[in-house]
Structure formats: structure tokens, C-alpha cells
mmCIF file of C-alpha atoms in Angstrom:
data_model
loop_
_atom_site.group_PDB
_atom_site.id
_atom_site.type_symbol
_atom_site.label_atom_id
_atom_site.label_comp_id
_atom_site.label_asym_id
_atom_site.label_seq_id
_atom_site.Cartn_x
_atom_site.Cartn_y
_atom_site.Cartn_z
ATOM 1 C CA MET A 782 -8.007 13.781 -21.133
ATOM 2 C CA LYS A 783 -4.295 13.408 -20.406
ATOM 3 C CA LYS A 784 -2.901 10.266 -18.810
ATOM 4 C CA PRO A 785 -2.178 10.791 -15.098
ATOM 5 C CA MET A 786 1.371 10.921 -13.820
ATOM 6 C CA ILE A 787 1.853 8.434 -10.968
ATOM 7 C CA GLY A 788 4.772 8.863 -8.588
ATOM 8 C CA VAL A 789 6.063 5.447 -7.541
ATOM 9 C CA LEU A 790 7.977 5.314 -4.257
ATOM 10 C CA PRO A 791 11.469 3.895 -4.873
ATOM 11 C CA LEU A 792 12.866 0.635 -3.589
ATOM 12 C CA TYR A 793 16.374 0.787 -2.150
ATOM 13 C CA ASP A 794 19.246 -1.717 -2.124
ATOM 14 C CA THR A 795 21.302 -0.996 0.995
ATOM 15 C CA ASP A 796 24.298 -3.107 -0.058
ATOM 16 C CA LYS A 797 24.576 -1.579 -3.520
ATOM 17 C CA LYS A 798 23.360 1.860 -2.375
ATOM 18 C CA SER A 799 21.090 1.989 -5.378
ATOM 19 C CA TYR A 800 17.461 2.719 -6.221
ATOM 20 C CA TRP A 801 15.556 -0.018 -8.022
ATOM 21 C CA MET A 802 12.047 -0.966 -9.043
ATOM 22 C CA LEU A 803 9.983 -4.096 -9.657
ATOM 23 C CA PRO A 804 8.547 -3.887 -13.175
ATOM 24 C CA ASP A 805 5.190 -5.267 -11.980
ATOM 25 C CA TYR A 806 4.367 -1.960 -10.237
ATOM 26 C CA MET A 807 5.155 0.004 -13.369
ATOM 27 C CA ASN A 808 3.432 -2.408 -15.752
ATOM 28 C CA ALA A 809 0.236 -2.485 -13.690
ATOM 29 C CA ILE A 810 -0.001 1.323 -13.639
ATOM 30 C CA GLU A 811 0.780 1.575 -17.343
ATOM 31 C CA GLY A 812 -1.728 -1.168 -18.119
ATOM 32 C CA ALA A 813 -4.395 0.755 -16.211
ATOM 33 C CA GLY A 814 -3.745 3.886 -18.257
ATOM 34 C CA GLY A 815 -1.277 5.786 -16.077
ATOM 35 C CA ILE A 816 2.293 6.951 -16.563
ATOM 36 C CA PRO A 817 4.485 5.527 -13.771
ATOM 37 C CA ILE A 818 7.601 7.425 -12.736
ATOM 38 C CA MET A 819 9.932 6.271 -9.964
ATOM 39 C CA LEU A 820 10.628 9.069 -7.511
ATOM 40 C CA PRO A 821 14.066 9.924 -6.098
ATOM 41 C CA LEU A 822 14.868 8.812 -2.565
ATOM 42 C CA THR A 823 15.024 12.170 -0.790
ATOM 43 C CA THR A 824 14.072 13.727 2.529
ATOM 44 C CA ASP A 825 14.273 17.285 1.222
ATOM 45 C CA VAL A 826 10.964 18.859 2.268
ATOM 46 C CA GLU A 827 10.900 21.349 -0.608
ATOM 47 C CA ILE A 828 11.456 18.618 -3.176
ATOM 48 C CA LEU A 829 8.759 16.423 -1.629
ATOM 49 C CA ALA A 830 6.322 19.340 -1.561
ATOM 50 C CA ALA A 831 7.001 19.951 -5.243
ATOM 51 C CA LEU A 832 6.474 16.265 -6.057
ATOM 52 C CA ALA A 833 3.211 16.212 -4.097
ATOM 53 C CA HIS A 834 1.902 19.108 -6.173
ATOM 54 C CA GLU A 835 3.277 17.874 -9.506
ATOM 55 C CA PHE A 836 2.027 14.274 -9.595
ATOM 56 C CA ASP A 837 -1.589 13.173 -9.879
ATOM 57 C CA GLY A 838 -1.296 10.086 -7.652
ATOM 58 C CA PHE A 839 1.201 8.123 -5.606
ATOM 59 C CA LEU A 840 1.912 4.416 -5.264
ATOM 60 C CA PHE A 841 3.492 3.500 -1.922
ATOM 61 C CA THR A 842 5.362 0.272 -2.638
ATOM 62 C CA GLY A 843 6.456 -2.726 -0.570
ATOM 63 C CA GLY A 844 9.928 -3.408 0.781
ATOM 64 C CA HIS A 845 11.734 -2.662 4.043
ATOM 65 C CA ASP A 846 10.206 -3.059 7.487
ATOM 66 C CA LEU A 847 9.277 0.189 9.211
ATOM 67 C CA ASN A 848 11.432 1.398 12.075
ATOM 68 C CA PRO A 849 9.616 0.369 15.305
ATOM 69 C CA GLU A 850 10.708 3.658 16.857
ATOM 70 C CA LEU A 851 8.030 5.262 14.675
ATOM 71 C CA TYR A 852 5.391 3.506 16.783
ATOM 72 C CA HIS A 853 7.319 3.790 20.058
ATOM 73 C CA GLU A 854 8.568 0.209 20.337
ATOM 74 C CA GLN A 855 11.983 -1.355 20.713
ATOM 75 C CA THR A 856 13.258 -3.239 17.672
ATOM 76 C CA GLU A 857 12.842 -6.994 18.145
ATOM 77 C CA ASP A 858 15.218 -9.617 16.759
ATOM 78 C CA THR A 859 12.504 -10.759 14.338
ATOM 79 C CA CYS A 860 12.174 -7.313 12.748
ATOM 80 C CA GLY A 861 13.679 -7.178 9.251
ATOM 81 C CA GLU A 862 15.918 -4.715 7.443
ATOM 82 C CA LEU A 863 15.118 -1.031 7.921
ATOM 83 C CA CYS A 864 15.622 2.017 5.715
ATOM 84 C CA ILE A 865 15.412 5.143 7.861
ATOM 85 C CA GLU A 866 15.678 7.543 4.919
ATOM 86 C CA ARG A 867 12.793 5.843 3.173
ATOM 87 C CA ASP A 868 10.670 5.966 6.346
ATOM 88 C CA LEU A 869 11.245 9.708 6.622
ATOM 89 C CA MET A 870 10.661 10.429 2.957
ATOM 90 C CA GLU A 871 7.411 8.509 2.833
ATOM 91 C CA SER A 872 6.090 9.987 6.079
ATOM 92 C CA ILE A 873 6.668 13.548 4.799
ATOM 93 C CA LEU A 874 5.211 12.787 1.393
ATOM 94 C CA LEU A 875 2.148 10.990 2.775
ATOM 95 C CA GLN A 876 1.248 13.959 4.968
ATOM 96 C CA LYS A 877 1.514 16.321 1.987
ATOM 97 C CA VAL A 878 -0.531 13.967 -0.199
ATOM 98 C CA ILE A 879 -3.263 13.901 2.457
ATOM 99 C CA GLU A 880 -3.218 17.701 2.778
ATOM 100 C CA LEU A 881 -3.672 18.030 -0.994
ATOM 101 C CA ASP A 882 -6.236 15.191 -1.148
ATOM 102 C CA LYS A 883 -4.199 13.470 -3.855
ATOM 103 C CA PRO A 884 -4.924 9.764 -4.527
ATOM 104 C CA ALA A 885 -2.577 7.336 -2.767
ATOM 105 C CA PHE A 886 -2.484 3.550 -3.110
ATOM 106 C CA GLY A 887 -0.437 1.543 -0.604
ATOM 107 C CA ILE A 888 0.738 -2.029 -1.147
ATOM 108 C CA CYS A 889 2.100 -4.264 1.662
ATOM 109 C CA ARG A 890 4.622 -1.946 3.355
ATOM 110 C CA GLY A 891 2.452 0.877 2.014
ATOM 111 C CA LEU A 892 -0.471 -0.277 4.168
ATOM 112 C CA GLN A 893 1.801 -0.592 7.188
ATOM 113 C CA LEU A 894 3.272 2.859 6.526
ATOM 114 C CA PHE A 895 -0.169 4.501 6.320
ATOM 115 C CA ASN A 896 -1.115 2.928 9.642
ATOM 116 C CA VAL A 897 2.084 3.829 11.493
ATOM 117 C CA ILE A 898 2.403 7.400 10.217
ATOM 118 C CA LEU A 899 -1.221 8.005 11.199
ATOM 119 C CA GLY A 900 -0.698 6.690 14.740
ATOM 120 C CA GLY A 901 -1.113 2.897 14.572
ATOM 121 C CA THR A 902 1.273 0.060 15.459
ATOM 122 C CA LEU A 903 2.511 -3.161 13.848
ATOM 123 C CA TYR A 904 3.233 -6.759 14.674
ATOM 124 C CA GLN A 905 6.987 -6.864 14.085
ATOM 125 C CA ASP A 906 6.767 -10.524 13.071
ATOM 126 C CA ILE A 907 3.409 -12.224 12.532
ATOM 127 C CA PRO A 908 4.505 -15.857 13.102
ATOM 128 C CA THR A 909 5.879 -15.052 16.575
ATOM 129 C CA SER A 910 3.419 -12.404 17.755
ATOM 130 C CA LEU A 911 -0.022 -12.764 16.145
ATOM 131 C CA GLN A 912 -2.712 -14.319 18.295
ATOM 132 C CA LEU A 913 -4.873 -16.306 15.870
ATOM 133 C CA ASP A 914 -8.660 -16.127 15.925
ATOM 134 C CA VAL A 915 -9.064 -19.396 14.008
ATOM 135 C CA ASN A 916 -7.416 -22.791 14.253
ATOM 136 C CA GLU A 917 -5.939 -22.747 10.763
ATOM 137 C CA ILE A 918 -2.915 -20.502 10.240
ATOM 138 C CA VAL A 919 -3.306 -18.272 7.202
ATOM 139 C CA ASN A 920 -0.389 -18.389 4.777
ATOM 140 C CA HIS A 921 0.792 -14.771 4.901
ATOM 141 C CA LYS A 922 4.203 -15.483 3.353
ATOM 142 C CA GLN A 923 3.807 -17.752 0.381
ATOM 143 C CA ASN A 924 6.429 -19.282 -1.864
ATOM 144 C CA PRO A 925 6.634 -18.213 -5.533
ATOM 145 C CA PRO A 926 5.062 -17.903 -7.992
ATOM 146 C CA TYR A 927 3.380 -14.854 -6.488
ATOM 147 C CA THR A 928 0.652 -14.918 -9.105
ATOM 148 C CA ASN A 929 -0.881 -17.761 -7.085
ATOM 149 C CA LEU A 930 -3.747 -16.738 -4.792
ATOM 150 C CA VAL A 931 -3.403 -18.439 -1.404
ATOM 151 C CA HIS A 932 -5.937 -17.151 1.134
ATOM 152 C CA ASP A 933 -9.313 -15.466 1.418
ATOM 153 C CA VAL A 934 -9.952 -11.845 2.359
ATOM 154 C CA HIS A 935 -13.366 -10.807 3.642
ATOM 155 C CA ILE A 936 -14.510 -7.331 2.588
ATOM 156 C CA GLU A 937 -16.856 -5.018 4.475
ATOM 157 C CA LYS A 938 -19.671 -3.308 2.567
ATOM 158 C CA ASN A 939 -20.205 0.426 2.039
ATOM 159 C CA ASN A 940 -16.631 1.585 1.502
ATOM 160 C CA LEU A 941 -14.213 2.436 -1.288
ATOM 161 C CA LEU A 942 -12.717 -1.066 -1.552
ATOM 162 C CA TYR A 943 -16.124 -2.726 -1.803
ATOM 163 C CA ASP A 944 -17.269 -0.174 -4.377
ATOM 164 C CA ILE A 945 -14.223 -1.027 -6.501
ATOM 165 C CA LEU A 946 -14.268 -4.818 -6.202
ATOM 166 C CA GLU A 947 -18.012 -5.448 -5.710
ATOM 167 C CA ALA A 948 -17.291 -8.661 -3.800
ATOM 168 C CA ASP A 949 -17.713 -9.896 -0.232
ATOM 169 C CA THR A 950 -14.769 -12.309 -0.380
ATOM 170 C CA ILE A 951 -11.795 -12.571 -2.707
ATOM 171 C CA LYS A 952 -8.700 -14.742 -2.782
ATOM 172 C CA VAL A 953 -5.337 -12.974 -2.690
ATOM 173 C CA ASN A 954 -1.618 -13.646 -2.826
ATOM 174 C CA SER A 955 0.457 -12.806 0.252
ATOM 175 C CA TYR A 956 4.097 -12.074 1.009
ATOM 176 C CA HIS A 957 4.726 -10.252 4.294
ATOM 177 C CA HIS A 958 5.805 -10.969 7.861
ATOM 178 C CA GLN A 959 4.486 -7.791 9.501
ATOM 179 C CA GLY A 960 0.962 -6.455 9.797
ATOM 180 C CA ILE A 961 -1.351 -4.059 11.590
ATOM 181 C CA LYS A 962 -1.506 -4.549 15.352
ATOM 182 C CA MET A 963 -3.345 -1.424 16.535
ATOM 183 C CA LEU A 964 -5.270 0.346 13.804
ATOM 184 C CA SER A 965 -4.872 4.107 13.462
ATOM 185 C CA ASP A 966 -7.994 6.003 14.493
ATOM 186 C CA LYS A 967 -7.675 7.946 11.237
ATOM 187 C CA LEU A 968 -8.136 4.780 9.158
ATOM 188 C CA THR A 969 -10.962 2.306 8.688
ATOM 189 C CA ALA A 970 -10.304 -1.413 8.266
ATOM 190 C CA VAL A 971 -12.343 -2.604 5.291
ATOM 191 C CA ALA A 972 -11.014 -6.147 4.804
ATOM 192 C CA VAL A 973 -9.611 -8.895 7.038
ATOM 193 C CA ALA A 974 -8.059 -12.333 6.621
ATOM 194 C CA GLU A 975 -9.569 -15.402 8.284
ATOM 195 C CA ASP A 976 -7.201 -15.012 11.248
ATOM 196 C CA GLY A 977 -8.422 -11.464 11.848
ATOM 197 C CA LEU A 978 -5.398 -9.653 10.411
ATOM 198 C CA VAL A 979 -6.309 -6.369 8.712
ATOM 199 C CA GLU A 980 -5.850 -6.730 4.962
ATOM 200 C CA SER A 981 -7.067 -3.353 3.695
ATOM 201 C CA VAL A 982 -7.672 0.153 5.009
ATOM 202 C CA VAL A 983 -9.156 3.383 3.715
ATOM 203 C CA MET A 984 -8.960 6.920 5.058
ATOM 204 C CA PRO A 985 -12.422 8.457 5.445
ATOM 205 C CA ASN A 986 -13.057 11.932 4.048
ATOM 206 C CA GLN A 987 -10.266 11.530 1.495
ATOM 207 C CA THR A 988 -11.008 11.002 -2.177
ATOM 208 C CA PHE A 989 -8.716 7.967 -2.552
ATOM 209 C CA ILE A 990 -6.470 6.822 0.280
ATOM 210 C CA LEU A 991 -6.525 3.029 0.014
ATOM 211 C CA ALA A 992 -4.029 0.334 0.969
ATOM 212 C CA VAL A 993 -3.934 -3.453 0.774
ATOM 213 C CA GLN A 994 -1.684 -5.968 2.511
ATOM 214 C CA TRP A 995 -1.478 -8.303 -0.477
ATOM 215 C CA HIS A 996 0.348 -7.773 -3.800
ATOM 216 C CA PRO A 997 -1.992 -6.968 -6.700
ATOM 217 C CA GLU A 998 0.990 -5.906 -8.816
ATOM 218 C CA TYR A 999 2.110 -9.556 -8.978
ATOM 219 C CA SER A 1000 -1.359 -10.904 -9.798
ATOM 220 C CA TYR A 1001 -2.364 -8.050 -12.100
ATOM 221 C CA THR A 1002 -2.021 -10.081 -15.285
ATOM 222 C CA VAL A 1003 -4.171 -13.000 -14.081
ATOM 223 C CA ASP A 1004 -6.642 -11.607 -11.530
ATOM 224 C CA HIS A 1005 -9.463 -9.223 -12.434
ATOM 225 C CA TYR A 1006 -9.756 -7.920 -8.854
ATOM 226 C CA SER A 1007 -6.136 -6.799 -9.012
ATOM 227 C CA GLN A 1008 -6.863 -5.126 -12.327
ATOM 228 C CA LYS A 1009 -9.853 -3.339 -10.789
ATOM 229 C CA LEU A 1010 -7.689 -1.936 -7.984
ATOM 230 C CA PHE A 1011 -5.155 -0.393 -10.345
ATOM 231 C CA ALA A 1012 -7.876 0.817 -12.716
ATOM 232 C CA ALA A 1013 -9.674 2.613 -9.866
ATOM 233 C CA PHE A 1014 -6.433 4.138 -8.566
ATOM 234 C CA VAL A 1015 -5.355 5.436 -11.974
ATOM 235 C CA HIS A 1016 -8.873 6.706 -12.673
ATOM 236 C CA ALA A 1017 -8.836 8.554 -9.346
ATOM 237 C CA ALA A 1018 -5.478 10.104 -10.197
ATOM 238 C CA GLN A 1019 -6.748 11.147 -13.613
ATOM 239 C CA SER A 1020 -9.940 12.577 -12.174
ATOM 240 C CA SER A 1021 -8.408 14.449 -9.238
ATOM 241 C CA ARG A 1022 -7.227 17.349 -11.397
ATOM 242 C CA TYR A 1023 -10.791 17.779 -12.670
ATOM 243 C CA ASN A 1024 -12.443 17.538 -9.216
ATOM 244 C CA VAL A 1025 -14.494 14.491 -10.171
ATOM 245 C CA HIS A 1026 -16.496 12.983 -7.289
ATOM 246 C CA ILE A 1027 -15.619 9.549 -5.886
ATOM 247 C CA GLU A 1028 -18.961 8.133 -7.094
ATOM 248 C CA ASP A 1029 -17.787 8.757 -10.659
ATOM 249 C CA ILE A 1030 -14.393 7.134 -9.973
ATOM 250 C CA THR A 1031 -15.900 3.839 -8.773
ATOM 251 C CA ALA A 1032 -18.836 3.770 -11.182
#
């Protein structure tokens, strides 16, 4: 069985006008048995359609904040740097990936993108807008090293994430200042932090549409739950061309 080709959404340096990539994303995919390839930053619909058909799975990476106009809000002062071209590219590609039922794994911004493109909204800045459900503030934006695991995530049963991790609670790293405010009605929240913030979502009726708010690419070398996430994603990408059922992917 051939190794699956994984399209990795590019990071973009606005000042240098250059594409770039964190090696952790690539190494984690390669370590799980996939072939990672960084995609071009393009909004050409024909090119994106071709990429959606050509690749076996897609990793939606972290990075820029999403444009609040996408969820019908004014941009607040606490919102970070935007990349409009990336927003458009990823929204087009995600829709095509869903139509083709190709596996997609979202990390940090990737989770936020899935939610917004499918009709949800975001907290533009967690420290200034999140109403906490517990007295202790969860550390959502830790200092390096990012291999450290800093807060708990509680996982619901009977869903793709639970089938992969086989755990009720895990400890994760965390580096983000935005998060899900209103969840898309096309997604299901399958994990939350102790303050109630959504930490993982899946899309029902899709073979593998999964996103997490934390950064398993950073902790991949030291955390077996992170390794399980990438292994399941790459396995799903490998299996999609052979129409293997999800029960076989998570077994």
C-alpha cells in the first residue's frame, strides 16, 4: 500500500512575502507514515479543485487569526494579524475536501477555520472576552518549550477523537489567544478545557474531519496521544482511496 500524500496548508510571512513551514508539522506526518507536501498559497478555484482531488488528506495548520468579517463581526483591537488570501484559500479548499469526503485534520487555527467556515464564531481574544466557568484560569497561551503539557482536556465518549485516544482526560500544550465562541451546527464538540472552551471538534457523517485547539505537532516526539492523532489521520488518508470504513481506521 502506497504512502498517502498529505497536503499541508502553507504558513505565510507578510513582511517577507514568503511561504514557510514549521518542520514539526512535516516531521509528525512523516513519522506517522505519510508524505507531507506544502501547498502553494493560491485562491485559484481550478488549482484548489485539482489539489483536493490529487491529495489523500489535508493538514490545516496554525497561524494567522481569521478575519472577523467571515463571522460577521467588526475587527477588535485585540484581534491579531490577518491573512485574507489564506482565509479564502482555506475556505475554498475545505469545502471541496468535505464534498470529496477527504480526511482533514485541523490544528489551532485549523479548528477555528473549520468552525467559522461552517457557520460558527470566535472569541477574538480569550483573555478579554471569555467568561470563565471555573475559578482557575486555564493557561491557553503557554511559554516555551511547547513540548510541555499545561492543562487538561476532557473528552466525550462515542466519537472519533475518543476512538483514537481511548481516554477521558488528557493533558495538552496550548498556544492560542482565540477560540470557539458559537459552535457551528455542522460540527460536534468532543473535548473541552476546564474553563469550558471547546478544544476539539468533529464533523458527523464525514470519514475524518477532526480538529484540535492544542498543538500535537510540538508534542509529537514526547506524547503518545499526539502520536495517536497523527497516526489516525495518516491512516485515514491512506485508507480513503481504498474506501476503508472508519471502524478500521481507529481499530
